[in-house]
Tab-separated table of C-alpha atoms in Angstrom:
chain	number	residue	atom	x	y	z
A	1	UNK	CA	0.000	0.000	0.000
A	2	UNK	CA	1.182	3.419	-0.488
A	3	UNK	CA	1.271	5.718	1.744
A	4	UNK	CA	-1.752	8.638	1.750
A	5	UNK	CA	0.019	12.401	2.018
A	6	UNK	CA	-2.314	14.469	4.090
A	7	UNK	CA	-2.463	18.352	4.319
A	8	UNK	CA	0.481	19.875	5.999
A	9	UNK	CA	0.338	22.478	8.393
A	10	UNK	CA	0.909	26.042	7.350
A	11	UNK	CA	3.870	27.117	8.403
A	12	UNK	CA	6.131	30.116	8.674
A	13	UNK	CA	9.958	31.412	7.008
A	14	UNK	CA	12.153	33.797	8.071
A	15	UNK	CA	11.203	36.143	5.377
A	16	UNK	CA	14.964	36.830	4.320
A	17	UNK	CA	14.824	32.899	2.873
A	18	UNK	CA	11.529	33.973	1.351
A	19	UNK	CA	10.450	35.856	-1.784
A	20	UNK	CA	8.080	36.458	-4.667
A	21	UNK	CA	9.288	32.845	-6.367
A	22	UNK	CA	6.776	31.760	-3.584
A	23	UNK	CA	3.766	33.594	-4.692
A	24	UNK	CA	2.860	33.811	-0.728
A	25	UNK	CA	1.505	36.598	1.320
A	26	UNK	CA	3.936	38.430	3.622
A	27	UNK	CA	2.770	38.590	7.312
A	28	UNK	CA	3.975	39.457	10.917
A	29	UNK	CA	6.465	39.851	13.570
A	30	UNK	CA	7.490	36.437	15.361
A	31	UNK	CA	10.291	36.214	17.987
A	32	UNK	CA	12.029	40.222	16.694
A	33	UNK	CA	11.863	38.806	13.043
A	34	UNK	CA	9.429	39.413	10.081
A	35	UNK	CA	7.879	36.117	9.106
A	36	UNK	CA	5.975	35.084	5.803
A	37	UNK	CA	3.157	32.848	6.495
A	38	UNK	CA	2.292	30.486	3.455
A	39	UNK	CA	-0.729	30.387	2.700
A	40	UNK	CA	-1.341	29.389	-0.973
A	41	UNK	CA	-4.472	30.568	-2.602
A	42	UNK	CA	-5.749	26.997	-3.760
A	43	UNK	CA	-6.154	25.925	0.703
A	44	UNK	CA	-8.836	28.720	1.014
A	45	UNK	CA	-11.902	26.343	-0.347
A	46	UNK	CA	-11.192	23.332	1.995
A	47	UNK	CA	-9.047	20.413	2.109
A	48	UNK	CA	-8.403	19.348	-0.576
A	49	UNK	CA	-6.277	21.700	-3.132
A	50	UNK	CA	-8.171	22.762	-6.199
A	51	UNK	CA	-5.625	22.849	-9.426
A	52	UNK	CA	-6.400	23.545	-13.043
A	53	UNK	CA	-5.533	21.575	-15.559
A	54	UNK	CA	-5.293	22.109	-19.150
A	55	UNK	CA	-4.196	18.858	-20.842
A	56	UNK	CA	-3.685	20.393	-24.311
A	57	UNK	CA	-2.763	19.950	-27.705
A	58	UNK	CA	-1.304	16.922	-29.103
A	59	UNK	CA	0.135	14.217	-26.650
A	60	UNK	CA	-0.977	16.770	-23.593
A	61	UNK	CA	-3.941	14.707	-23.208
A	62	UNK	CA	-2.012	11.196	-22.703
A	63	UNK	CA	0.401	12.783	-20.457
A	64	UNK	CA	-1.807	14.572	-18.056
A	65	UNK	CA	-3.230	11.133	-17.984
A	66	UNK	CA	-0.343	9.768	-16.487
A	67	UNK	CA	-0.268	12.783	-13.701
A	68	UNK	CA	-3.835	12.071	-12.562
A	69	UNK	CA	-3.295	8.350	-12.559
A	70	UNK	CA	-0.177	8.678	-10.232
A	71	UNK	CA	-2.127	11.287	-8.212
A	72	UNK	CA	-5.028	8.778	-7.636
A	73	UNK	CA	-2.517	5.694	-6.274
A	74	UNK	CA	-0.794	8.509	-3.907
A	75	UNK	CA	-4.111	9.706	-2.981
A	76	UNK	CA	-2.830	13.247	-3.314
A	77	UNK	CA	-5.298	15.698	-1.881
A	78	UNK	CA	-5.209	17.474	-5.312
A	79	UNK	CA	-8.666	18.123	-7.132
A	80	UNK	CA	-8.458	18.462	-10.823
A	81	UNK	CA	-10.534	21.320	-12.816
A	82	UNK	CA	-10.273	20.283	-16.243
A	83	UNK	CA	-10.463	22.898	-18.612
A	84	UNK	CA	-10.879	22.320	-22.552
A	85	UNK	CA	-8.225	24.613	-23.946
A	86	UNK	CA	-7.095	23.578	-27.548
A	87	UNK	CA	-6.304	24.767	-30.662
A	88	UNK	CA	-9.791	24.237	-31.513
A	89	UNK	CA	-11.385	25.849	-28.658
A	90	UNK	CA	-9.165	28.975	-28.380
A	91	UNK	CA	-11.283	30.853	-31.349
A	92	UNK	CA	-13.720	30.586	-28.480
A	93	UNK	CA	-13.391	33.305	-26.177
A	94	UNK	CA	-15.636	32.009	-23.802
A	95	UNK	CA	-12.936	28.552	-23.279
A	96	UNK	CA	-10.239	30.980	-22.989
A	97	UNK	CA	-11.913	33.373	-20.744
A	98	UNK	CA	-12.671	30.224	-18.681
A	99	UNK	CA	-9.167	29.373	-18.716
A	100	UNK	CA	-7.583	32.795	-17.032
A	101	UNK	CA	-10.727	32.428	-15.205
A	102	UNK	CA	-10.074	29.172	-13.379
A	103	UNK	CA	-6.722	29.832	-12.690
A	104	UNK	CA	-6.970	33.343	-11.323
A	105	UNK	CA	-9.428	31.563	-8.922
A	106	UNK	CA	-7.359	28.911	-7.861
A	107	UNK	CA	-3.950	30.631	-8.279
A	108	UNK	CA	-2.156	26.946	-9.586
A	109	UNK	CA	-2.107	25.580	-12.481
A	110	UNK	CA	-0.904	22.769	-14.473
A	111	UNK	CA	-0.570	22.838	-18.562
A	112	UNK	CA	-0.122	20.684	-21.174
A	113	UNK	CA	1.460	22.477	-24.197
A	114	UNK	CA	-0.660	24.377	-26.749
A	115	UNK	CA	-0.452	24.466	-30.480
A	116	UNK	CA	0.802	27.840	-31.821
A	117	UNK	CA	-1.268	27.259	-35.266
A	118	UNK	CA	-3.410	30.100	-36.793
A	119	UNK	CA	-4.050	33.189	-34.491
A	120	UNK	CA	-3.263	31.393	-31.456
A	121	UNK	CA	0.482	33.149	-30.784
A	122	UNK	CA	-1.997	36.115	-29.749
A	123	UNK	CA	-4.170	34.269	-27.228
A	124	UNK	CA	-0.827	32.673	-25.823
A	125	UNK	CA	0.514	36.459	-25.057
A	126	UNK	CA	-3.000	37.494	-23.689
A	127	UNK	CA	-2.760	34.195	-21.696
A	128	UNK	CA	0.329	35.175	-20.037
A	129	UNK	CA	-0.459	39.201	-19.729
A	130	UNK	CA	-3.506	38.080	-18.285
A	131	UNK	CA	-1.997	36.246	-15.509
A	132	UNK	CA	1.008	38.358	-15.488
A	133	UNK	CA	3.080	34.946	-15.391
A	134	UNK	CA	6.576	36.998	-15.838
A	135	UNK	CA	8.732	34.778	-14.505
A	136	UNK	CA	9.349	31.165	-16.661
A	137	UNK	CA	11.679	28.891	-14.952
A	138	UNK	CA	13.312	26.166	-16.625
A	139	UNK	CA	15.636	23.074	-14.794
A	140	UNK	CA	17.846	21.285	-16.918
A	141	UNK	CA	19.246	18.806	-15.243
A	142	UNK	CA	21.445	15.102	-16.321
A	143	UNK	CA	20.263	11.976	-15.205
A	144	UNK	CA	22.772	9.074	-14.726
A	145	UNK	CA	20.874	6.577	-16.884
A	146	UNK	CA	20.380	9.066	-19.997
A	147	UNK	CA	23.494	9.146	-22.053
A	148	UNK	CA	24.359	12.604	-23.188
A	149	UNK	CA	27.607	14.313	-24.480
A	150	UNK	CA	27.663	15.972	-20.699
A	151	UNK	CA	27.558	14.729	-17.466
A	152	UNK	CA	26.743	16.678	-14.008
A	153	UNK	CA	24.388	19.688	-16.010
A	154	UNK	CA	22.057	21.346	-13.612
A	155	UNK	CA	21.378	24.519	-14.746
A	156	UNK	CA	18.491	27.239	-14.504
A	157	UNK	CA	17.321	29.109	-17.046
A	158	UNK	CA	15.012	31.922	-15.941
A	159	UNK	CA	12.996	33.799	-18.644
A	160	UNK	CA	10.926	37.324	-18.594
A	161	UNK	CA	7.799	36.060	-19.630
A	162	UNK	CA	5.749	38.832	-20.430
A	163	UNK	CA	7.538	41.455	-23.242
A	164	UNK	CA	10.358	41.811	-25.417
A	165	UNK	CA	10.130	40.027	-29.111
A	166	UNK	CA	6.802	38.364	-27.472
A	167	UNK	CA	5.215	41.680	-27.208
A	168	UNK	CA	3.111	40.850	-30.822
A	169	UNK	CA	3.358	44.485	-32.132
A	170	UNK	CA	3.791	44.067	-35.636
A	171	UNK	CA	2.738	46.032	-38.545
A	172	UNK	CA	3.494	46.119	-42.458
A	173	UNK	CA	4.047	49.857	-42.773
A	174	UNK	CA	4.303	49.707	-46.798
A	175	UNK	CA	4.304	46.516	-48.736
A	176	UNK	CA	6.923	43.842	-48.605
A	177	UNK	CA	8.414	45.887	-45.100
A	178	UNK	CA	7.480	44.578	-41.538
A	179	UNK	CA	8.206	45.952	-38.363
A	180	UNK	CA	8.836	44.281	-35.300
A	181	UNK	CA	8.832	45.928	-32.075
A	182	UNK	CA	11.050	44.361	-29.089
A	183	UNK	CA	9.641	46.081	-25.948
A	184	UNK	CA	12.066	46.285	-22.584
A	185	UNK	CA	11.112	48.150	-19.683
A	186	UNK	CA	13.010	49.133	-16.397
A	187	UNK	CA	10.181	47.663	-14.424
A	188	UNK	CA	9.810	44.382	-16.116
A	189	UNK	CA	13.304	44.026	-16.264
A	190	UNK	CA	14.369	45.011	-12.611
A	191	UNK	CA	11.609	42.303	-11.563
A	192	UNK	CA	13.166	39.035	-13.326
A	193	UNK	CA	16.449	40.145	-12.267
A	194	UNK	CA	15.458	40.397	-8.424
A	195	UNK	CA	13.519	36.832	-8.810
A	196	UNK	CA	16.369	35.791	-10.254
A	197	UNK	CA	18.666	36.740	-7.563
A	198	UNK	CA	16.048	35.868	-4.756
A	199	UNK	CA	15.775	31.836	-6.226
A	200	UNK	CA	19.529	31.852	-6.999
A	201	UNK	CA	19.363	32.610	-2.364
A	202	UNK	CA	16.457	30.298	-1.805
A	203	UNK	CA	17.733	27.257	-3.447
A	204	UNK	CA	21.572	27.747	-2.929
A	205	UNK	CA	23.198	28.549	-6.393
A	206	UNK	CA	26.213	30.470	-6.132
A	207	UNK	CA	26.292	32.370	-9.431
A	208	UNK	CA	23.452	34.275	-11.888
A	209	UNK	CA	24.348	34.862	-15.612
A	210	UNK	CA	22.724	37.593	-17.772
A	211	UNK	CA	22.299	36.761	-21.022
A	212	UNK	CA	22.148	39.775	-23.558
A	213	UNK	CA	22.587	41.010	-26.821
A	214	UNK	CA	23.716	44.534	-25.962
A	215	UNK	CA	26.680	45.165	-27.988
A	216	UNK	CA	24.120	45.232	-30.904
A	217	UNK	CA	21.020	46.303	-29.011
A	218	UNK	CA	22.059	48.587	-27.127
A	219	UNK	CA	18.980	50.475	-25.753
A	220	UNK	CA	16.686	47.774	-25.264
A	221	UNK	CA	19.367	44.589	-23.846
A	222	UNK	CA	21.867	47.610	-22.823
A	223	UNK	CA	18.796	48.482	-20.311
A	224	UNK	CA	18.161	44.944	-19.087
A	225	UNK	CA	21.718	44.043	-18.949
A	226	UNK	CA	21.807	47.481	-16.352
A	227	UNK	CA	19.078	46.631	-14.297
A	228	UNK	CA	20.478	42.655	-13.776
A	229	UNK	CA	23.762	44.355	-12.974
A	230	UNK	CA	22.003	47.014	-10.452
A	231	UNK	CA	20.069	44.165	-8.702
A	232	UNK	CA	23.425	42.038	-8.557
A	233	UNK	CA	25.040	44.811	-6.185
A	234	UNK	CA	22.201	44.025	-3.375
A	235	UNK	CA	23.228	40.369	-3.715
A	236	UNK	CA	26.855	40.080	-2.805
A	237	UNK	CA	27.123	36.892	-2.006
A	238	UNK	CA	26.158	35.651	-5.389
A	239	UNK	CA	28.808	35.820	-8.279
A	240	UNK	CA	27.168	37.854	-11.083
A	241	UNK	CA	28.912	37.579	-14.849
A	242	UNK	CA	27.034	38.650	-17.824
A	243	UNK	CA	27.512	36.984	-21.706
A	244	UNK	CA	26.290	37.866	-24.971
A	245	UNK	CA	23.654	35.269	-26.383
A	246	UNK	CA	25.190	33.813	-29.205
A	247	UNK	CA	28.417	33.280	-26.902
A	248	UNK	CA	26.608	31.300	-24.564
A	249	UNK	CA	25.120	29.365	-27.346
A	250	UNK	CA	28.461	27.746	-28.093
A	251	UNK	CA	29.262	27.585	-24.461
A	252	UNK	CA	26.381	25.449	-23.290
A	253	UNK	CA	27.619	23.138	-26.361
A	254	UNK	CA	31.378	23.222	-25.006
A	255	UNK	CA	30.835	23.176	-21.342
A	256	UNK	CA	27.419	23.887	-20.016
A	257	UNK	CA	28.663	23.077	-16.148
A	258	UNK	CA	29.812	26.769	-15.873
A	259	UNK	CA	26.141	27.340	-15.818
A	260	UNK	CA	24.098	27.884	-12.905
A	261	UNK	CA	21.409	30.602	-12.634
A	262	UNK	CA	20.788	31.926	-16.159
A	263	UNK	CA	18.443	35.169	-16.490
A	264	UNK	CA	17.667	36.461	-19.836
A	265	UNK	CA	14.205	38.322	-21.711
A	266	UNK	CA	11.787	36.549	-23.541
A	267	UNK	CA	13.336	35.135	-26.754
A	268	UNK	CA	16.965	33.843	-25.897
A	269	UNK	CA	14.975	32.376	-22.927
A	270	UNK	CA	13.203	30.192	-25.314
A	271	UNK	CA	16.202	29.301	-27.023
A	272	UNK	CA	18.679	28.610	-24.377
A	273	UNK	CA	15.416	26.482	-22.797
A	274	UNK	CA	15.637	24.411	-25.791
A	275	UNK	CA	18.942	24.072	-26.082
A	276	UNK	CA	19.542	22.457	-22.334
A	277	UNK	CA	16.280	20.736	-22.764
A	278	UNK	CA	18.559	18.954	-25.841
A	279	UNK	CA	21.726	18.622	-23.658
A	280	UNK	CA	20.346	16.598	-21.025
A	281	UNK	CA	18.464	13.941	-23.312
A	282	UNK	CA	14.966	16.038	-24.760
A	283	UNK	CA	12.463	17.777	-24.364
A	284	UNK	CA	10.692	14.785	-22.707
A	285	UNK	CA	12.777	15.382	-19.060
A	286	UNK	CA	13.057	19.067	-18.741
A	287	UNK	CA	10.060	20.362	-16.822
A	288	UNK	CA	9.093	24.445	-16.301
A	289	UNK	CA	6.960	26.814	-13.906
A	290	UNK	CA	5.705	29.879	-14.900
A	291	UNK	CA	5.153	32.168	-11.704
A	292	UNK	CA	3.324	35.644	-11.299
A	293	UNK	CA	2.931	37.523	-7.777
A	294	UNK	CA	-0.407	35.481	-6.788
A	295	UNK	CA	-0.401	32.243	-9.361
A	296	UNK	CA	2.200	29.411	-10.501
A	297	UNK	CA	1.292	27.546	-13.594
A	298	UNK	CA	3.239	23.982	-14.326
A	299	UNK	CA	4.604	22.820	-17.831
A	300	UNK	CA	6.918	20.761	-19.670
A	301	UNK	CA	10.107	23.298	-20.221
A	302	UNK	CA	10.134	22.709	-24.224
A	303	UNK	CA	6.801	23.548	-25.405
A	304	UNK	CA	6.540	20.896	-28.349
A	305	UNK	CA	2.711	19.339	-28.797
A	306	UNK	CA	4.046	16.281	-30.876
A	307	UNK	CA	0.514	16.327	-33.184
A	308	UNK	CA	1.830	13.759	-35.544
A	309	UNK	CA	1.755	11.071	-32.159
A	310	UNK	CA	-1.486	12.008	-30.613
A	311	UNK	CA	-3.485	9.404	-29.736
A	312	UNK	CA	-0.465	6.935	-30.006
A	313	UNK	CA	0.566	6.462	-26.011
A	314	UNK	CA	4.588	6.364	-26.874
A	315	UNK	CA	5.078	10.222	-25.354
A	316	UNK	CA	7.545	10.702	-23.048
A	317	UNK	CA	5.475	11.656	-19.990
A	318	UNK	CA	8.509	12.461	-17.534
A	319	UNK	CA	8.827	16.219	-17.956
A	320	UNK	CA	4.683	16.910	-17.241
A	321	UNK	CA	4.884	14.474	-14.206
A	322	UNK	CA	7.800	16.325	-12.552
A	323	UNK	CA	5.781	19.395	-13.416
A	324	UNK	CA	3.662	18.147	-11.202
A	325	UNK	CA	5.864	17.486	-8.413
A	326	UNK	CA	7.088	20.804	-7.734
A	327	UNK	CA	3.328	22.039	-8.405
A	328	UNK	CA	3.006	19.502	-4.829
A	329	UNK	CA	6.159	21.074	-3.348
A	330	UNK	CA	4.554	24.979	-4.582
A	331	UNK	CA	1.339	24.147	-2.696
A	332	UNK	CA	3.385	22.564	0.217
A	333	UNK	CA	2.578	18.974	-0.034
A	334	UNK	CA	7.356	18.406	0.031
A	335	UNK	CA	7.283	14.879	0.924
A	336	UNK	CA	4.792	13.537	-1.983
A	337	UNK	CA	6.621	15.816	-4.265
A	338	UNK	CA	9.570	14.840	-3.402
A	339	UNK	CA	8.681	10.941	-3.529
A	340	UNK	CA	7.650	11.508	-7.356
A	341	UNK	CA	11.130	13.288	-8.340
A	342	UNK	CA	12.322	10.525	-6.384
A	343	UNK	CA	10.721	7.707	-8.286
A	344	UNK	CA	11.327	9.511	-12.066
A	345	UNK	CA	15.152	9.421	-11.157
A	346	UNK	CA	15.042	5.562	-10.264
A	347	UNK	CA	12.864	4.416	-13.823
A	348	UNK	CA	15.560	6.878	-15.667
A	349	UNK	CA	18.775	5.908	-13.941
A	350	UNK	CA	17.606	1.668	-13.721
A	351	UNK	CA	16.682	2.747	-17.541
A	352	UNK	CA	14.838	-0.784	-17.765
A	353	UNK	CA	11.816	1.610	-19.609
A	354	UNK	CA	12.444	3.824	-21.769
A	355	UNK	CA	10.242	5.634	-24.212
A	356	UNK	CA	11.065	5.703	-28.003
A	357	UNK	CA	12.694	9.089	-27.730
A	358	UNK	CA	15.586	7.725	-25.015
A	359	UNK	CA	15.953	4.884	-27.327
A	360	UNK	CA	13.445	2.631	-25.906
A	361	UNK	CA	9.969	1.486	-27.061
A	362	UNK	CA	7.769	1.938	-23.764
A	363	UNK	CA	4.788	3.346	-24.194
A	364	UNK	CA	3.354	6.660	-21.927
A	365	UNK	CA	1.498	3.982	-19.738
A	366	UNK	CA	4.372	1.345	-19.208
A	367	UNK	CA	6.763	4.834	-17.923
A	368	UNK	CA	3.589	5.869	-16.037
A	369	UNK	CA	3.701	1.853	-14.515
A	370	UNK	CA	7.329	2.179	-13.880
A	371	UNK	CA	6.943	5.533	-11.860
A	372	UNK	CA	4.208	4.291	-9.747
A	373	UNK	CA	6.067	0.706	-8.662
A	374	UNK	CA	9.265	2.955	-7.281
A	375	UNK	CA	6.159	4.650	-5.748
A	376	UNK	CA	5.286	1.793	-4.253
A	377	UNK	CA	9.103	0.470	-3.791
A	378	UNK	CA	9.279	3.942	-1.929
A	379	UNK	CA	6.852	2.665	0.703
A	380	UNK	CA	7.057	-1.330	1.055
């Protein structure tokens, strides 16, 4: 039998260890210090913790399967809001509205990827402004039993979520000429760098990289580079270094160890995302959280939908079920978060099942199986 994880007690931080990566209310004096009392937004209803899920485009469907199945055996006090979001429901403003609707209610989320055909790189903007989700963070990480060029990555990349070459402001001002507008602001950018800095304390990394293109932009990444290198001063006991994108491009490929906090805007974040999702063995491993002040949303890291296998079961479901787990950890359930990264190391590191794209032929339901027994190994 496995063992049931019941609702923690809230507890309190010294509010020096605590910050906005949190997504927690600030509170009172305790014993001469200020202390932060956790109280996520998805405990107000009752007992058990409300999430929404959005199973998405593509495989998103099988692999939020495997997340509710493993929730069910560890009779995780999670309830599941389902919410239709698709590439054929976002022309729908009612299923989007619905969407920023349930999650601004419950304040935790956890997505499936969404297909960027037609019009839908708009709605997946307005789904981020909406829920001012600014900060993306992505873990790449190696596993022992997935053989890569590297050993020993385990980096962060941290991405401003909300502006720069995502902005959408694009016009054809005569024919044949388009302009694109990359918007930076001092605000925006002074608020990834101080998350950046403030997880970089939290989860003991020792250094935070800025990744830029100033020497060619210099106004827009000459103003984000400043405000990364302002915010660095009130950090001194983190090492602060800044690189040019295309420089750290070649260095991930030559020796991505150096790496430890990365903080970048919008675009080179999804590109250097990509790029250690590849390093460590795919895109099926690397999971991501999106967080705003009052809200966390869950994802794989590499936002691919893999259309052409829907309906097939041979996904790799690893990256949406650690997802998952540090949604438990977010909303304070540690120990059954913990026993789920726990169990995804053992199936990859034994790697007796393997999905087709770490060189095995498992299906999505034989890795789910293979999670759940170290589950159940976890607790004999």
């Amino acid at each position: 039998m496995l063992r049931t994880f019941v609702r923690p007690a809230l507890s309190t931080l010294n509010c020096k260890a605590a910050s906005s990566t949190t997504g927690f209310k600030s509170g009172t004096k305790y014993g001469g210090k200020t202390t932060v009392t956790l109280i996520p937004a998805a405990f107000r209803g009752g007992r058990k913790v409300t999430v929404t899920l959005i199973p998405g485009d593509g495989v998103g469907p099988e692999i939020a399967e495997s997340v509710t199945t493993l929730f069910k055996e560890m009779s995780v006090p999670v309830e599941f809001e389902v919410v239709d979001l698709t590439k054929y429901t976002l022309r729908d403003d009612g299923a989007f509205n619905n969407a920023i609707t349930s999650l601004k209610r419950n304040g935790v989320g956890l997505k499936g990827v969404l297909n960027r055909a037609g019009d839908f790189r708009t709605h997946n903007v307005e789904f981020r402004g909406n829920l001012d989700t600014y900060a993306n963070v992505v873990r790449c990480m190696s596993y022992e039993g997935i053989k890569t060029h590297h050993t020993g990555i385990d980096l962060i990349a941290i991405r401003e979520n909300t502006e720069g070459e995502y902005s959408c402001l694009e016009h054809e001002s005569v024919p044949g000429v388009v302009e694109s507008l990359k918007i930076i602001t001092r605000e925006k950018s002074m608020r990834i760098a101080k998350f950046a800095f403030d997880y970089a304390l939290e989860h003991n990394r020792k250094k935070v990289t800025c990744i830029h293109k100033a020497n060619i932009m210099k106004l827009s990444d000459g103003l984000f580079k400043r405000c990364c290198a302002e915010t660095a001063e009130l950090y001194p006991s983190i090492e602060y270094e800044e690189q040019i994108v295309d420089n750290t491009c070649q260095q991930l490929v030559i020796n991505p160890t150096q790496f430890d906090v990365m903080v970048m805007p919008n675009l080179y974040g999804n590109l250097v995302s990509n790029l250690g999702a590849g390093l460590v063995g795919g895109a099926g491993l690397v999971p991501s959280k999106s967080y705003g002040d009052d809200i966390a949303v869950f994802e794989p890291g590499a936002r691919h939908t893999w259309m052409e296998m829907k309906g097939m079961y041979v996904a790799n479901p690893v990256a949406m079920v650690l997802s998952s787990a540090f949604m438990l950890k977010h909303i304070m359930l540690h120990e059954a978060g913990d026993n789920l990264i726990t169990a995804v190391k053992k199936v990859l590191n034994k790697r007796t099942c393997q999905t087709r794209d770490l060189g095995g032929k498992a299906t999505t339901r034989e890795m789910t199986r293979a999670i759940l027994a170290e589950l159940h190994d976890l607790h004999a």
